[in-house]
Each structure stands twice: as structure tokens, then as C-alpha cells.
Coordinates of C-alpha atoms in Angstrom, one line a residue:
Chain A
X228 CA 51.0 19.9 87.6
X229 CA 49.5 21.1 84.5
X230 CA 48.1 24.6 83.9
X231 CA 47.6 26.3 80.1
X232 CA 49.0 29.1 79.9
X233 CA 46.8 32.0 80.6
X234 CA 46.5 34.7 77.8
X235 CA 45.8 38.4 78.4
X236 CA 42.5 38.5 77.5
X237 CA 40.6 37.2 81.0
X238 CA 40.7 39.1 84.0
X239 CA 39.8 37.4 87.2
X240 CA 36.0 37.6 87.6
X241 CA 35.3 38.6 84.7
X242 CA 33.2 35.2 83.6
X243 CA 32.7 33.8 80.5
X244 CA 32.5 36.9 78.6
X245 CA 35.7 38.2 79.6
X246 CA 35.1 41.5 80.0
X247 CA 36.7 43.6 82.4
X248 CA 34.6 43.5 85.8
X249 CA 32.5 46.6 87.1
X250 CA 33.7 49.3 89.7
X251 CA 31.3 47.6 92.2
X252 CA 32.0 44.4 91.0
X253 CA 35.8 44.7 91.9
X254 CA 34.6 46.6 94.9
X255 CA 32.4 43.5 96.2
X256 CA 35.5 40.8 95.1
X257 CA 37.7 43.2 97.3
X258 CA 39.1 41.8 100.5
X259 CA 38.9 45.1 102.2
X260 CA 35.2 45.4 102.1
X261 CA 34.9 42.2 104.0
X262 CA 37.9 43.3 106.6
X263 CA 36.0 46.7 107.2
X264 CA 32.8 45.2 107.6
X265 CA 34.3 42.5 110.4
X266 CA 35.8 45.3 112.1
X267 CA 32.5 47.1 112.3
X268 CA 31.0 44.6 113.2
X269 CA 33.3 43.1 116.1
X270 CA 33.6 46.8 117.9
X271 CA 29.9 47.3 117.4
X272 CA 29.4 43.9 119.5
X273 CA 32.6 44.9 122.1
X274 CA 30.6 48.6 122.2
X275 CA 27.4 46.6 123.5
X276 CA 28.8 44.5 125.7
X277 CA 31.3 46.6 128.1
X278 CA 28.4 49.3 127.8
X279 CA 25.7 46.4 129.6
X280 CA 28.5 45.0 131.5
X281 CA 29.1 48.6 132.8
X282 CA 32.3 47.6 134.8
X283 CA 35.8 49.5 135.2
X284 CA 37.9 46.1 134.3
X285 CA 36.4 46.1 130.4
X286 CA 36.7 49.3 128.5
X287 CA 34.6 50.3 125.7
X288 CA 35.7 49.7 122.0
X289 CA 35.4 53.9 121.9
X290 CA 37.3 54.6 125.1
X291 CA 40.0 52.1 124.0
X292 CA 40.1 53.6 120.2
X293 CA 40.9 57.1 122.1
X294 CA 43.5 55.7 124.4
X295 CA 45.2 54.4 121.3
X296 CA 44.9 57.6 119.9
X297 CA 46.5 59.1 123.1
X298 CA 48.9 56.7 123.4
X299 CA 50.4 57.2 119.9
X300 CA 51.1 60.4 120.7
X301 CA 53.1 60.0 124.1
X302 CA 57.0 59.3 123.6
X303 CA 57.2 57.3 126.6
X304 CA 55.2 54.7 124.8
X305 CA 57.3 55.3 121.7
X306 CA 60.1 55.1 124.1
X307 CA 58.6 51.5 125.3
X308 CA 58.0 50.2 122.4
X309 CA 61.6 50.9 121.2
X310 CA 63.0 49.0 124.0
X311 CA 61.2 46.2 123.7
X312 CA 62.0 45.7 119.7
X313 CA 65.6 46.2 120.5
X314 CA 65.4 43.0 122.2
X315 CA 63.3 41.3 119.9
X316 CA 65.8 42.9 116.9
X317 CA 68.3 40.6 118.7
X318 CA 66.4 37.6 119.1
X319 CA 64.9 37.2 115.7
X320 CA 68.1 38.1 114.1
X321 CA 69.9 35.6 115.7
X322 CA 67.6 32.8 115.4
X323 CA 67.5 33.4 111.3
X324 CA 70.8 33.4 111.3
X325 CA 71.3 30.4 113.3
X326 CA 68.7 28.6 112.1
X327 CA 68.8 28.3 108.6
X328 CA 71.9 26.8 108.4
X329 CA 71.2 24.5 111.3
X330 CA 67.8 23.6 109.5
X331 CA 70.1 22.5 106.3
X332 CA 72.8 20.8 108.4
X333 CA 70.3 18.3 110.1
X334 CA 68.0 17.8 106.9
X335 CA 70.9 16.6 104.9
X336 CA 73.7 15.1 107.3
X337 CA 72.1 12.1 108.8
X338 CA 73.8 11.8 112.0
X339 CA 72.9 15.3 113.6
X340 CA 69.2 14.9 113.6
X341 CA 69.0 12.5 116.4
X342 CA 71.0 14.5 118.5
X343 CA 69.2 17.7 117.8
X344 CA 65.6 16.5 117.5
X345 CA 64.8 16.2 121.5
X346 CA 66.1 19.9 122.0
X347 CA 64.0 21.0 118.9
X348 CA 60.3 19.2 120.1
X349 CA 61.0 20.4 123.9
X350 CA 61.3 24.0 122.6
X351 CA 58.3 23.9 120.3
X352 CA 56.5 22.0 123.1
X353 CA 57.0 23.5 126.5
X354 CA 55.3 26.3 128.0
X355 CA 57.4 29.1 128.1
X356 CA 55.7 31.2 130.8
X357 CA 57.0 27.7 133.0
X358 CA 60.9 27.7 131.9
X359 CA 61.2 31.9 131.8
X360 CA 61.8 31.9 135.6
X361 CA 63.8 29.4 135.2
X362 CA 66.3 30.8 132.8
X363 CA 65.8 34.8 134.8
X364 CA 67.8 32.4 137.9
X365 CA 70.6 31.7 135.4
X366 CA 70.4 34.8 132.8
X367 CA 69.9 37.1 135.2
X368 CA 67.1 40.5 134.6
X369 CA 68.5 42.6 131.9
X370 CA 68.8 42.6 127.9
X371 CA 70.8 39.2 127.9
X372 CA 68.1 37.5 129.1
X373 CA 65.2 38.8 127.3
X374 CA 67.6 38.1 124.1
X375 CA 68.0 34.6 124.9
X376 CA 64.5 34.1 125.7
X377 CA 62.9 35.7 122.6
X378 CA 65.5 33.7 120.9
X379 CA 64.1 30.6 122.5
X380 CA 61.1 31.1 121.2
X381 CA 62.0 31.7 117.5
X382 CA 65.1 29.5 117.1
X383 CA 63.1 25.9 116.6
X384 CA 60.4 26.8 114.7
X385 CA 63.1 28.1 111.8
X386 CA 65.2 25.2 112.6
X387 CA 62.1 22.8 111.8
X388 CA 61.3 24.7 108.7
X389 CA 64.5 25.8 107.1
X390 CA 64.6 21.8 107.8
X391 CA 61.3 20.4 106.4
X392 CA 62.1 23.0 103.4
X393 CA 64.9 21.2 102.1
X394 CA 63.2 17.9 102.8
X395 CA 60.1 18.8 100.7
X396 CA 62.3 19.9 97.6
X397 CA 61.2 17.0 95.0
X398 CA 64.3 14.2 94.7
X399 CA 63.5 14.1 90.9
X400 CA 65.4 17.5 91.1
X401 CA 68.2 16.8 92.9
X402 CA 68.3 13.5 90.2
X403 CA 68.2 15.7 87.3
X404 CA 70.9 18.0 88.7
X405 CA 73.2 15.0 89.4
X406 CA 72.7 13.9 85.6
X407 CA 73.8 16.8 84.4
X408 CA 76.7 16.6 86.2
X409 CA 76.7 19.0 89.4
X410 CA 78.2 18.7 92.6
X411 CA 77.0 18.8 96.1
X412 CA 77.7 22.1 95.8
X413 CA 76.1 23.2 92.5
X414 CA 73.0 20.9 94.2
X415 CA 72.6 23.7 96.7
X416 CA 73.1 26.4 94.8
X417 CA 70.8 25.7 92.4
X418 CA 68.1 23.5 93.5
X419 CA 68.3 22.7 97.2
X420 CA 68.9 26.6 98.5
X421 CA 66.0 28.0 95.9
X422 CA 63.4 25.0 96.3
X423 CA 63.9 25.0 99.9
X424 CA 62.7 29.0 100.1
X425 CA 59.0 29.0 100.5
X426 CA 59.4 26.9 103.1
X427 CA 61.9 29.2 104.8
X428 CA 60.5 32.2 104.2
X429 CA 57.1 30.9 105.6
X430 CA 59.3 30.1 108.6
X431 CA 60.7 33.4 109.1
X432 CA 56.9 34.6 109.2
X433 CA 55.9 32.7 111.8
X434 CA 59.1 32.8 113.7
X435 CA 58.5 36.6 113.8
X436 CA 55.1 36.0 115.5
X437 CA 56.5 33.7 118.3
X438 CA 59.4 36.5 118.7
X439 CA 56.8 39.2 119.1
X440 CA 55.1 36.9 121.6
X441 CA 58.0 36.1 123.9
X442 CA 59.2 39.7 123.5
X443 CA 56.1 40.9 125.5
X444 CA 55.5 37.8 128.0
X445 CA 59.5 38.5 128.8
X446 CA 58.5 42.0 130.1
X447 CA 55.3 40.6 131.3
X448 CA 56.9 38.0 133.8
X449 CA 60.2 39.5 133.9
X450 CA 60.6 43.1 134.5
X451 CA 58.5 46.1 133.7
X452 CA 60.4 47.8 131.2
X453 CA 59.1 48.8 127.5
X454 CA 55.7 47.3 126.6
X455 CA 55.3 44.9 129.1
X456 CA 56.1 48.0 131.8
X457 CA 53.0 49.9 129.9
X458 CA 50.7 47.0 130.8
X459 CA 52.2 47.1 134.7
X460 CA 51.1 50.2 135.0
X461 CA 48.5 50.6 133.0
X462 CA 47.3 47.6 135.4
X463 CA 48.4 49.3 138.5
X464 CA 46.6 52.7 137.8
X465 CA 43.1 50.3 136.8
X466 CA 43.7 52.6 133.6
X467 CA 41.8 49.4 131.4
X468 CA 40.9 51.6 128.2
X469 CA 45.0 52.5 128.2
X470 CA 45.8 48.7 129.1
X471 CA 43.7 47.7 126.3
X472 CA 45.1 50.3 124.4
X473 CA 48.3 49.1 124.0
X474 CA 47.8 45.7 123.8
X475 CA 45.9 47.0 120.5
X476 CA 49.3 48.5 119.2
X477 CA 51.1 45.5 119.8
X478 CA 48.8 43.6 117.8
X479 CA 48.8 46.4 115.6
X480 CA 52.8 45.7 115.7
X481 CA 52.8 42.3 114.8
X482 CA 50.4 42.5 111.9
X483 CA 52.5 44.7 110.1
X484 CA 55.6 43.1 110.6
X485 CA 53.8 39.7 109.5
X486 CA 52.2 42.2 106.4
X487 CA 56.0 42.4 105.9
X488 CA 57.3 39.1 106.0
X489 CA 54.2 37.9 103.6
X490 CA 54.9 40.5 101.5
X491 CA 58.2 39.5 101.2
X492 CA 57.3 35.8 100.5
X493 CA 55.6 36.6 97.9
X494 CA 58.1 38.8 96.1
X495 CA 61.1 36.0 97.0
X496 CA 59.1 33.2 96.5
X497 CA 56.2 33.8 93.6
X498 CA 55.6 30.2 92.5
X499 CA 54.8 28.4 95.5
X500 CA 51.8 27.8 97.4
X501 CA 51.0 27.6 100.9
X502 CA 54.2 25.2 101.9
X503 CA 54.5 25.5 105.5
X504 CA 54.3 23.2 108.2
X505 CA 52.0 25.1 110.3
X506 CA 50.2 28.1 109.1
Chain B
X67 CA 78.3 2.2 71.4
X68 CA 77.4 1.1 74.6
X69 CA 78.5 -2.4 75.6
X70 CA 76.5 -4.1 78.8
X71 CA 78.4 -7.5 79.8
X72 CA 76.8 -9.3 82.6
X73 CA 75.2 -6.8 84.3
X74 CA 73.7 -7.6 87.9
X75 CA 72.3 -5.0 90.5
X76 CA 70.3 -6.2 93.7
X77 CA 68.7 -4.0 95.5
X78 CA 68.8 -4.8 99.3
X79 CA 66.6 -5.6 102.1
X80 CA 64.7 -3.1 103.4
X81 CA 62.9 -3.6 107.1
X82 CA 61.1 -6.7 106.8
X83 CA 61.1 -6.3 102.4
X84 CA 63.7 -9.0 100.7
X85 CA 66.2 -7.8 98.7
X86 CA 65.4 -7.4 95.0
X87 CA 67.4 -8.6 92.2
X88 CA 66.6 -5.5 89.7
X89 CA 68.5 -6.7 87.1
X90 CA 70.1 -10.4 86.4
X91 CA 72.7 -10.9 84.2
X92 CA 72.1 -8.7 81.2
X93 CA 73.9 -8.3 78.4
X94 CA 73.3 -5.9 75.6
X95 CA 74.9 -4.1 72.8
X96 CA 73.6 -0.6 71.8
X97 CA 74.8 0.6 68.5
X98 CA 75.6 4.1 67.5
X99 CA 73.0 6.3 66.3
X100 CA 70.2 3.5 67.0
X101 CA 66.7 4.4 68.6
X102 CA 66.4 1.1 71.1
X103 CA 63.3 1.2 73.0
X104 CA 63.1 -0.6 76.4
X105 CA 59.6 -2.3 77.1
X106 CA 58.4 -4.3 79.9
X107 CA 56.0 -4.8 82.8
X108 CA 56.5 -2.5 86.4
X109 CA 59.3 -4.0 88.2
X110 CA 61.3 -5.5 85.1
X111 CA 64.2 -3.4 85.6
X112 CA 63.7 -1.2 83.0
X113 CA 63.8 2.0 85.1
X114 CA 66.6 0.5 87.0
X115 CA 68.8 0.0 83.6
X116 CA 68.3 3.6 82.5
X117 CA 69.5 4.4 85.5
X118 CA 72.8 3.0 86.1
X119 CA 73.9 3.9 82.4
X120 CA 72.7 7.7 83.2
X121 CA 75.6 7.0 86.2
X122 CA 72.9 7.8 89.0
X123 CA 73.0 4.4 90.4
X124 CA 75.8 2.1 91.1
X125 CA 75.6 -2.1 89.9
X126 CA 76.9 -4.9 92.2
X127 CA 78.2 -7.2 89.0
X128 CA 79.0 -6.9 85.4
X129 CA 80.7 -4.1 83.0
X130 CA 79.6 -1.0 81.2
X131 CA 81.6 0.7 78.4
X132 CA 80.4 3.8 76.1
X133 CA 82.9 3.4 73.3
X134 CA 85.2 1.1 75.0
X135 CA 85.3 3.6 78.4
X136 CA 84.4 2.4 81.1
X137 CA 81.1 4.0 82.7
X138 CA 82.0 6.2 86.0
X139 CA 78.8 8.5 87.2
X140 CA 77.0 10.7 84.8
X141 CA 78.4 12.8 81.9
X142 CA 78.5 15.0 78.9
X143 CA 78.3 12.3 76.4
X144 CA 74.9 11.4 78.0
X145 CA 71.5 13.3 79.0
X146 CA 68.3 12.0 80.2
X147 CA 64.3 12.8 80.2
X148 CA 62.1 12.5 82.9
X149 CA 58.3 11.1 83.1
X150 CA 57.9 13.6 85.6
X151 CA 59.7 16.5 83.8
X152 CA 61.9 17.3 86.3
X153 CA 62.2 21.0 85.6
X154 CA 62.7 24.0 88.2
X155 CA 60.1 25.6 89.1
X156 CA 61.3 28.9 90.3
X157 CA 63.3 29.0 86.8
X158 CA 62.4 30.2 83.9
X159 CA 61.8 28.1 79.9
X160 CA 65.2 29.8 79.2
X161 CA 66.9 29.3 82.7
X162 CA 65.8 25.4 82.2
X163 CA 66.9 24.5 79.1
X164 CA 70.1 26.1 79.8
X165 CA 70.3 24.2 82.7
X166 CA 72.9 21.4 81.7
X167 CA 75.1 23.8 80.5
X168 CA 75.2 26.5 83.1
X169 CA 76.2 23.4 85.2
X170 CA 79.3 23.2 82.8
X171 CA 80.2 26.7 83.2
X172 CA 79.3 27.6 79.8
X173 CA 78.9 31.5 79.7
X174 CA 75.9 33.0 80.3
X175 CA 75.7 34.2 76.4
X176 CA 76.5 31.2 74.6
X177 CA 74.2 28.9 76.9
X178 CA 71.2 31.4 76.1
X179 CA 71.9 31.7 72.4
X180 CA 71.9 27.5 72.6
X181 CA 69.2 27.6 74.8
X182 CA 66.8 29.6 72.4
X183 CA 68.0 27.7 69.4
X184 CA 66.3 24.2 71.1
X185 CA 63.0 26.1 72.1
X186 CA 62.5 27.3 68.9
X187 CA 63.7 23.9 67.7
X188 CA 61.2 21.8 70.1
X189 CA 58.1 24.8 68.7
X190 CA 58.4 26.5 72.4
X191 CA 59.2 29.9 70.3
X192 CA 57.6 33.5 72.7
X193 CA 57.8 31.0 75.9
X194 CA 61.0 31.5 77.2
X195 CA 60.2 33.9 80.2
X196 CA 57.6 32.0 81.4
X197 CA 57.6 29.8 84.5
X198 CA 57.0 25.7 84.1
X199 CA 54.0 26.3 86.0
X200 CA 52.3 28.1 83.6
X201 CA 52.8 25.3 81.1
X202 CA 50.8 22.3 79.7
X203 CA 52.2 19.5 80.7
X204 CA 53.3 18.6 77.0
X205 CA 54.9 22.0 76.6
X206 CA 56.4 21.3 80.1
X207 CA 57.9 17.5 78.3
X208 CA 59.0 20.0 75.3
X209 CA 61.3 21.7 77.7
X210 CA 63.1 18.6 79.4
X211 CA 63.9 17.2 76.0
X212 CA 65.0 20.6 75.2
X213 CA 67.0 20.8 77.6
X214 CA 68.2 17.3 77.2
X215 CA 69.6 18.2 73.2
X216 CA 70.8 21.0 74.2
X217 CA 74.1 20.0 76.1
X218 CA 75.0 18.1 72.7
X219 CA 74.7 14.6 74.1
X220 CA 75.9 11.4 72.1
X221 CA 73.4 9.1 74.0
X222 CA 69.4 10.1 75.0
X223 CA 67.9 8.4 77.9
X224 CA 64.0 8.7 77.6
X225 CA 62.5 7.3 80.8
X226 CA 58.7 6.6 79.9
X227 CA 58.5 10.4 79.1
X228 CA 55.1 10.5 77.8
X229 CA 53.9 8.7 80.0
X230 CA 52.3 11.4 82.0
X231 CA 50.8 13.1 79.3
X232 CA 47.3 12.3 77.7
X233 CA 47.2 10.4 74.6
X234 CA 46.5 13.2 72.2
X235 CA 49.8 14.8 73.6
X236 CA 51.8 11.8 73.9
X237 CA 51.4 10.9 70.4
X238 CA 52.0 14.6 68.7
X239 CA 55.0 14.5 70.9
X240 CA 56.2 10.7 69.7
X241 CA 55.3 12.1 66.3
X242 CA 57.6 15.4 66.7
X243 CA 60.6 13.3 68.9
X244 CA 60.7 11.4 65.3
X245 CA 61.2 15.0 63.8
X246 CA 63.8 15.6 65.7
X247 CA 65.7 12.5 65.8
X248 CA 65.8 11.9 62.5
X249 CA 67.6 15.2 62.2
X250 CA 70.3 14.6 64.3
X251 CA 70.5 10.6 65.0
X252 CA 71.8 10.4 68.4
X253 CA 71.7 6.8 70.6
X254 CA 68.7 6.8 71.7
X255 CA 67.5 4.8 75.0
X256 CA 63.5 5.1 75.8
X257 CA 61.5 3.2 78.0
X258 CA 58.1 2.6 77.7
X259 CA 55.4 0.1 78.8
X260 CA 53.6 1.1 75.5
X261 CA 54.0 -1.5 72.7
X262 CA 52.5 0.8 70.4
X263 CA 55.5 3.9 71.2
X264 CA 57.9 0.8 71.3
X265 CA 57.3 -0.4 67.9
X266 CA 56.6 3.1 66.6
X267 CA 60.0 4.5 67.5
X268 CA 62.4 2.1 68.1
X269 CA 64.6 0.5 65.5
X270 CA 65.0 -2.7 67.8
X271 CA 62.7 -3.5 71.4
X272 CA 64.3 -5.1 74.7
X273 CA 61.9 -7.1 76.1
X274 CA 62.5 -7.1 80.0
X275 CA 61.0 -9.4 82.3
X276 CA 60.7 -8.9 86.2
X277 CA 62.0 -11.0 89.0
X278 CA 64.7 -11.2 88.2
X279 CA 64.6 -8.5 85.8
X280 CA 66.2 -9.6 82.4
X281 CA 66.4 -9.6 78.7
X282 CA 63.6 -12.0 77.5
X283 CA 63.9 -11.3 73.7
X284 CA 65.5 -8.5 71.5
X285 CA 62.9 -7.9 68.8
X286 CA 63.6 -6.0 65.4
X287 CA 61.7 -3.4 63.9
X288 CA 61.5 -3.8 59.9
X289 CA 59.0 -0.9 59.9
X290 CA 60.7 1.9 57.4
X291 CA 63.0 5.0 58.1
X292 CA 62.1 7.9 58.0
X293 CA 58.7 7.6 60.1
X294 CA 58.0 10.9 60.7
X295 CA 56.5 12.3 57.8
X296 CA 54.2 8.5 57.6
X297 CA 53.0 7.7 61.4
X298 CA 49.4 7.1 60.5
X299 CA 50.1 4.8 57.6
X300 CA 52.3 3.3 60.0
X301 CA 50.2 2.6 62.6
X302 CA 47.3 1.5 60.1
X303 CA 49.8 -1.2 58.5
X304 CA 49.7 -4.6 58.7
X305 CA 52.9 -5.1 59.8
X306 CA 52.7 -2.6 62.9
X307 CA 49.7 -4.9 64.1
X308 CA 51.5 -8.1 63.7
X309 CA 54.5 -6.9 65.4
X310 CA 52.6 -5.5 68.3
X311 CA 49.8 -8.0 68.9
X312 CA 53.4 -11.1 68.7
X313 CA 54.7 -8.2 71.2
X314 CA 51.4 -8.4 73.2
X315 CA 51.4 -12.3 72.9
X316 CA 55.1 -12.2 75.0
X317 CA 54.0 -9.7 77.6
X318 CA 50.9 -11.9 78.0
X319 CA 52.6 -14.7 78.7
X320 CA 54.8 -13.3 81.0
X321 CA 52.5 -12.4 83.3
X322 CA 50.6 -16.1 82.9
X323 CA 53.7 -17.8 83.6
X324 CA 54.2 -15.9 86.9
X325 CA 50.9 -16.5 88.0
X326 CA 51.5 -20.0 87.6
X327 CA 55.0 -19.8 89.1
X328 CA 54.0 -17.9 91.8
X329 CA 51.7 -20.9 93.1
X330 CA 54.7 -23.0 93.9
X331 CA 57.1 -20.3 95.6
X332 CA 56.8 -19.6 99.1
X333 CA 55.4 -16.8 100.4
X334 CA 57.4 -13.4 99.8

């Protein structure tokens, strides 16, 4: 990997001339252009369609933007939503914490990853909406449960990436380290633990998807409390603009928290690219 | 001085793969302060030699002693240079070069005042806050041998370090290792499939030969010290071409003679 260092004088887009760009230059480069216009262009579709389709099941992008409006402003849906992310608080937590050092343990002692590796790709692999009524026999209805199960969700993807993290750290550094004289323990602290980061991190971001996802198919299956009781009764009442509604602010949910976690990537991790297993 | 008696390592069978015998009872004397340049074809043990006297990889027969001690694992007396840098990514020039001493426990002030010393030293002066990856790869080269002088070692190991590096680069950077080692005249142990860097640099060339890897020849080098100041002379002399087209001549007919050996062995 060879890049020449960059000196002050070219911006990004600004050509050969380097010259800073335009206002509408930097305004046509910007992202957020683009994300408005897809936006526009998506509800505009959805607006036209439920309006032909004319049917009480599919809601118009209008009536759902005013239920989310509505919404926000009810506590019980505050209330719901408060409920639910205890849970998933829990889960995620729990999984990180586990998971990391689980992730290390079976990328560098060679006898745990056969015994672990089964659990791991059943996990990843099985549907969970199959297994959840399973576990509700054992775990029972209440916050245990939907602990476990958003735990269940998380727990092997940060395994396989705190994992694949320390696999993917290049062995001429852990060579270089030796010759200089460090121990298995300077090894970690300074080349296996910061290499193995991006990885990680990238790992906590997805994780954080698949907790959001078992958090609401929990309630969904389970029991209607917090969000997944919203869509109950939003369902029961045929109140679709509302149901839509809050699936909207769930999405809404996970995006930031994902917004989050990248952000944080980026700060923790600045010179890596793109290293996860699945993104 | 470093003292190789009857040095054997095998390296064994993998899956269906025979075991390799890497190195066949070599034997070779490094003297103090003397640039010895390794050259050879891929697979002659070279690599493998570098190795085990840097103390990352163990030997199944023989004895190795730096100044009558017997070799156990790496340490302070020795330091090595990667071809592939080696350097942390997530660290910065500074951070790197200070590297082999933080490892020591040298304090934090002391191993930065050092550390700026060598990257001024190695012309890397304004870049110490910067990141590898925003490096050439010569600069990047800079910083591993940096790093490499700055722990104070008696004995350098150079594995093919210019070898990833363009041949503009490579040769400024042979030119400016010359710089440096003349100044301070530590043991210096570089390998290199280049007979031109061999003969350039090195005050004496072991000639390795693959399977099994050994010592074919030790060749001296009459060319003149210092060489710095006079590498295009150098390499425009008579003598430089004579010693590297004999040196071509031997790695010719290495590779003839296992062509024609090869037709009588059994399959691998």
C-alpha cells in the first residue's frame, strides 16, 4: 500500500486546477441532495399507488407522515418504545460484552473453535421466528426472555467478527512485535487488540441491527407489550396509516443508532476501510 | 560475531507436501561490523536463515552463538527490516519508530526524543504525526529501518527490504542505507535476490542454493570503502561488472544444473 502524501493544496473535486469547488458544485457532490431526492421520489410513487389502489389495508405516504407526526407526540408510544429498548439495552450489552472476548479466545486458542463453531453457524443460520416459541416454553413471557432472545440474535454475529478481526490482523505484525521482543501480552496490547478494531467495531454495527430486529419480532410473536403491542393494536383497530406509522419510527430508530455506531467507527477506527465480513 | 556451526532446519510435511529441508548443514562466520549480503534464488533458505538468527524460528540441528552466547529467541542486540515494512497502521511515524523501545519500557520521553533523532536521521523530518498510510512506500521503508537503528542494535537483519519498492526508490534508498552504515558500522545481514544490491553493499556475498538450501560459495567484495559518496562510478566500473556477471554465471548454473537433476529424481 502506497499513497503520496497529500498536501494542502487540493480539495476533493476540485480538478486539475485545484481550486476550491463552487457553492453548487459542493451542493451537487453532496450526499444529501441525492438522499432528498430518493425520498421524494419513493413517497411520490407510494402517494400514487395507495391513492389508485384506494384500499383501507395501504395507507398513503401523507396519511402515514401525519400519523408519525401524531404518534411522536403520544407518551404511550414514548412509553412503548422505552420498554422495548430496555430489553434490547440488555441484550446488546451483553452480547458485546460476551462476545468480544469470546471472538478473541476462539481466534487464537486452537482447541475452542471446534467446539464453538456448530453453536455459532446454527445461530447465524436458523430462522428465529422458528426457535422463539421454542425458547417462550423454557424462558417463559417476560423481560428474561426477550433478553435472551435479542441476545440470540446479536451474540454470534460479534462472536464471528471480534473473531475474523483478530484473524485478519497481518502476521508480518505480530512477527515484527515478536522481534522486538514482546510478549503475548504486549502482542495484544499493541497490535492484536488495535488491528483487530475495525473489524469489531463493524461488528458492533451490525450486531445492533439484528438486536433491533429481534427486539421487535420478540414483541411481535411474543407478547404485545412496547412496540410490538403498538403494531397489535394498531392491527386490531385496522388503524394502517398508525401501523405504518410506527414501523416508520422504528426504522427511523435503527438508522440513528446505526448513524451512531458508524460514526463511532470512524472516530475509533480512522485508517481502515470497509473490513467486515458482511456489510 | 555471529558463529553458525552446522546449522540444519527441515521444515515438515504439510498435507500431502514433503517436508523441506530449508537449510543443510551451514556453517558461517559473520564478523563484527561487516555488511554480509545473502543472495540466492526463491526457496534457498535465505529468508529461512534470517529468520532463525532474528530468534523467530527455531532449527532442528547445529549451533548459533552472537559473541560466544548462545542464540535463545529474539533480542536487544538484534533488529530486523521487513520487505513488507511491517509498520502499524493505526500508529503514527513517531509511535513506529518508537516502537522497539516502548516494548522495552523505555519512558515515553526518552523513546520520543530517540525516535525523532532517527527520522530526522533517515530525512523523514515534519512527518512524524502522520499515519503509514499516507506514505510512499520508500518513506514507509525509511521508517522500518528507522525504527530498526533506533533500539541501538549490534546486528541489522535486512530481509530483501527494497524489494517492494520501484527501482528509482530502491536505489536512492541502497544509496542512503550506505550513508548511514558507514556512520555507525553495525553487523549487517541483508538479503537480496539482486546481484547488483549484493555486490553494491556487501563487503562479502553468501551464495545460497535451494534444495537443500546451502552455502554454495562465499564471494569477496574488493570494491572500495566508503561507497557512498561513489555509487555511480561504482556501478560503471569494471570490476562491479565482472563480479556480477561471475555472480550471474553461478546463479545460472544453478538453475541449469537443477533442471538437469530434476530429470532423474522421482516425482515430488
Amino acid at each position: 500500500m502506497s499513497s503520496v502524501a497529500s498536501s494542502p493544496g487540493v480539495t476533493r473535486g476540485g480538478g486539475l486546477t485545484g481550486r476550491p469547488r463552487s457553492f453548487s458544485r459542493r451542493v451537487a457532490d453532496s450526499p444529501w441532495l441525492y438522499r432528498l431526492a430518493s425520498v421524494a421520489v419513493v413517497g411520490t410513487l407510494w402517494q400514487l399507488s395507495a391513492m389508485a389502489a384506494d384500499s383501507i389495508f395501504i395507507p398513503t405516504f401523507t396519511a402515514t407522515a401525519g400519523a408519525v407526526v401524531e404518534l411522536i407526540a403520544r407518551s404511550d408510544v414514548w412509553e412503548a418504545f422505552w420498554l422495548s429498548n430496555e430489553a434490547l439495552l440488555f441484550g446488546f450489552v451483553s452480547s458485546v460484552a460476551l462476545g468480544i472476548p469470546l471472538g478473541f479466545a476462539v481466534a487464537r486458542l486452537r482447541g475452542i473453535e471446534p467446539l464453538i463453531d456448530p453453536y455459532l453457524t446454527i445461530l447465524l443460520v436458523v430462522p428465529m421466528a422458528a426457535i422463539i416459541p421454542l425458547l417462550i416454553m423454557s424462558l417463559g413471557i417476560g423481560m428474561a426472555a426477550r433478553v435472551v432472545i435479542i441476545f440470540l440474535f446479536t451474540f454470534p454475529i460479534i462472536v464471528v467478527n471480534a473473531r475474523a478481526g483478530v484473524r485478519q490482523v497481518d502476521q508480518n505484525l505480530i512477527e515484527m512485535a515478536t522481534s522486538y521482543g514482546a510478549t503475548e501480552r504486549a502482542i495484544w496490547r499493541r497490535v492484536l487488540l488495535p488491528g483487530s478494531l475495525p473489524p469489531i467495531m463493524a461488528g458492533i454495527r451490525l450486531g445492533l441491527g439484528r438486536a433491533v430486529t429481534g427486539m421487535v419480532i420478540v414483541e411481535l410473536l411474543l407478547t404485545p407489550v412496547g412496540i410490538g403491542g403498538l403494531i397489535h393494536e394498531s392491527r386490531a383497530r385496522f388503524q394502517s396509516a398508525e401501523l405504518y406509522g410506527v414501523v416508520v419510527l422504528v426504522v427511523v430508530e435503527a438508522l440513528i443508532l446505526i448513524s451512531i455506531a458508524r460514526a463511532l467507527e470512524r472516530r475509533i477506527a480512522p485508517w481502515a476501510r470497509g473490513t467486515a465480513l458482511s456489510d | 560475531m555471529i558463529e553458525i556451526k552446522d546449522l540444519s532446519k527441515t521444515f515438515p510435511a504439510r498435507g500431502k507436501d514433503a517436508p523441506v529441508e530449508a537449510i543443510h548443514d551451514l556453517n558461517l562466520t559473520i564478523r563484527d561490523g561487516e555488511f554480509l549480503t545473502v543472495l540466492g534464488p526463491s526457496g534457498c533458505g535465505k529468508t529461512t536463515l534470517l529468520r532463525i538468527i532474528a530468534g523467530l524460528e527455531p532449527w532442528d540441528h547445529g549451533s548459533i552463538s552472537i559473541d560466544d552466547k548462545d542464540l535463545r529467541g529474539p533480542g536487544p542486540d538484534r533488529a530486523m527490516v521487513f520487505q513488507s515494512f511491517a509498520l502499524l497502521p493505526w500508529a503514527t511515524i513517531l509511535q513506529n519508530v518508537a516502537f522497539g523501545l516502548d516494548v522495552r519500557g523505555v519512558s515515553k520521553k526518552r523513546r520520543e526524543e530517540r525516535a525523532r533523532e532517527l527520522i530526522d536521521m533517515v530525512g523523514l523530518k515534519g512527518f512524524e504525526n502522520r499515519l503509514p498510510g499516507q506514505l510512499s512506500g520508500g518513506m514507509q521503508q525509511r521508517v522500518g529501518l528507522a525504527r530498526a537503528l533506533a533500539v541501538d542494535p549490534e546486528i541489522l537483519l535486512m530481509d530483501e527490504p527494497f524489494g517492494a519498492l520501484d527501482e528509482q526508490t530502491r536505489r536512492l534508498l541502497q544509496e542512503e542505507l550506505l550513508v548511514i552504515w558507514e556512520q555507525s558500522r553495525k553487523t549487517v545481514l541483508f538479503i537480496t535476490h539482486s546481484m547488483e544490491e549484493a555486490v553494491l553493499l556487501g563487503d562479502r556475498i553468501v551464495l545460497m542454493s535451494p534444495r537443500p538450501g546451502r552455502i554454495v560459495d562465499i564471494v569477496d567484495v574488493p570494491l572500495v570503502r566508503p561507497r557512498a559518496s561513489a555509487v555511480d562510478s561504482i556501478e560503471g566500473s569494471a570490476e562491479f561488472a565482472s563480479i556480477t556477471s561471475d555472480l550471474w554465471q553461478r546463479l545460472r548454473e544453478m538453475q541449469t544444473f537443477r533442471r538437469h537433476h530434476h530429470q532423474d529424481e522421482p516425482a515430488a
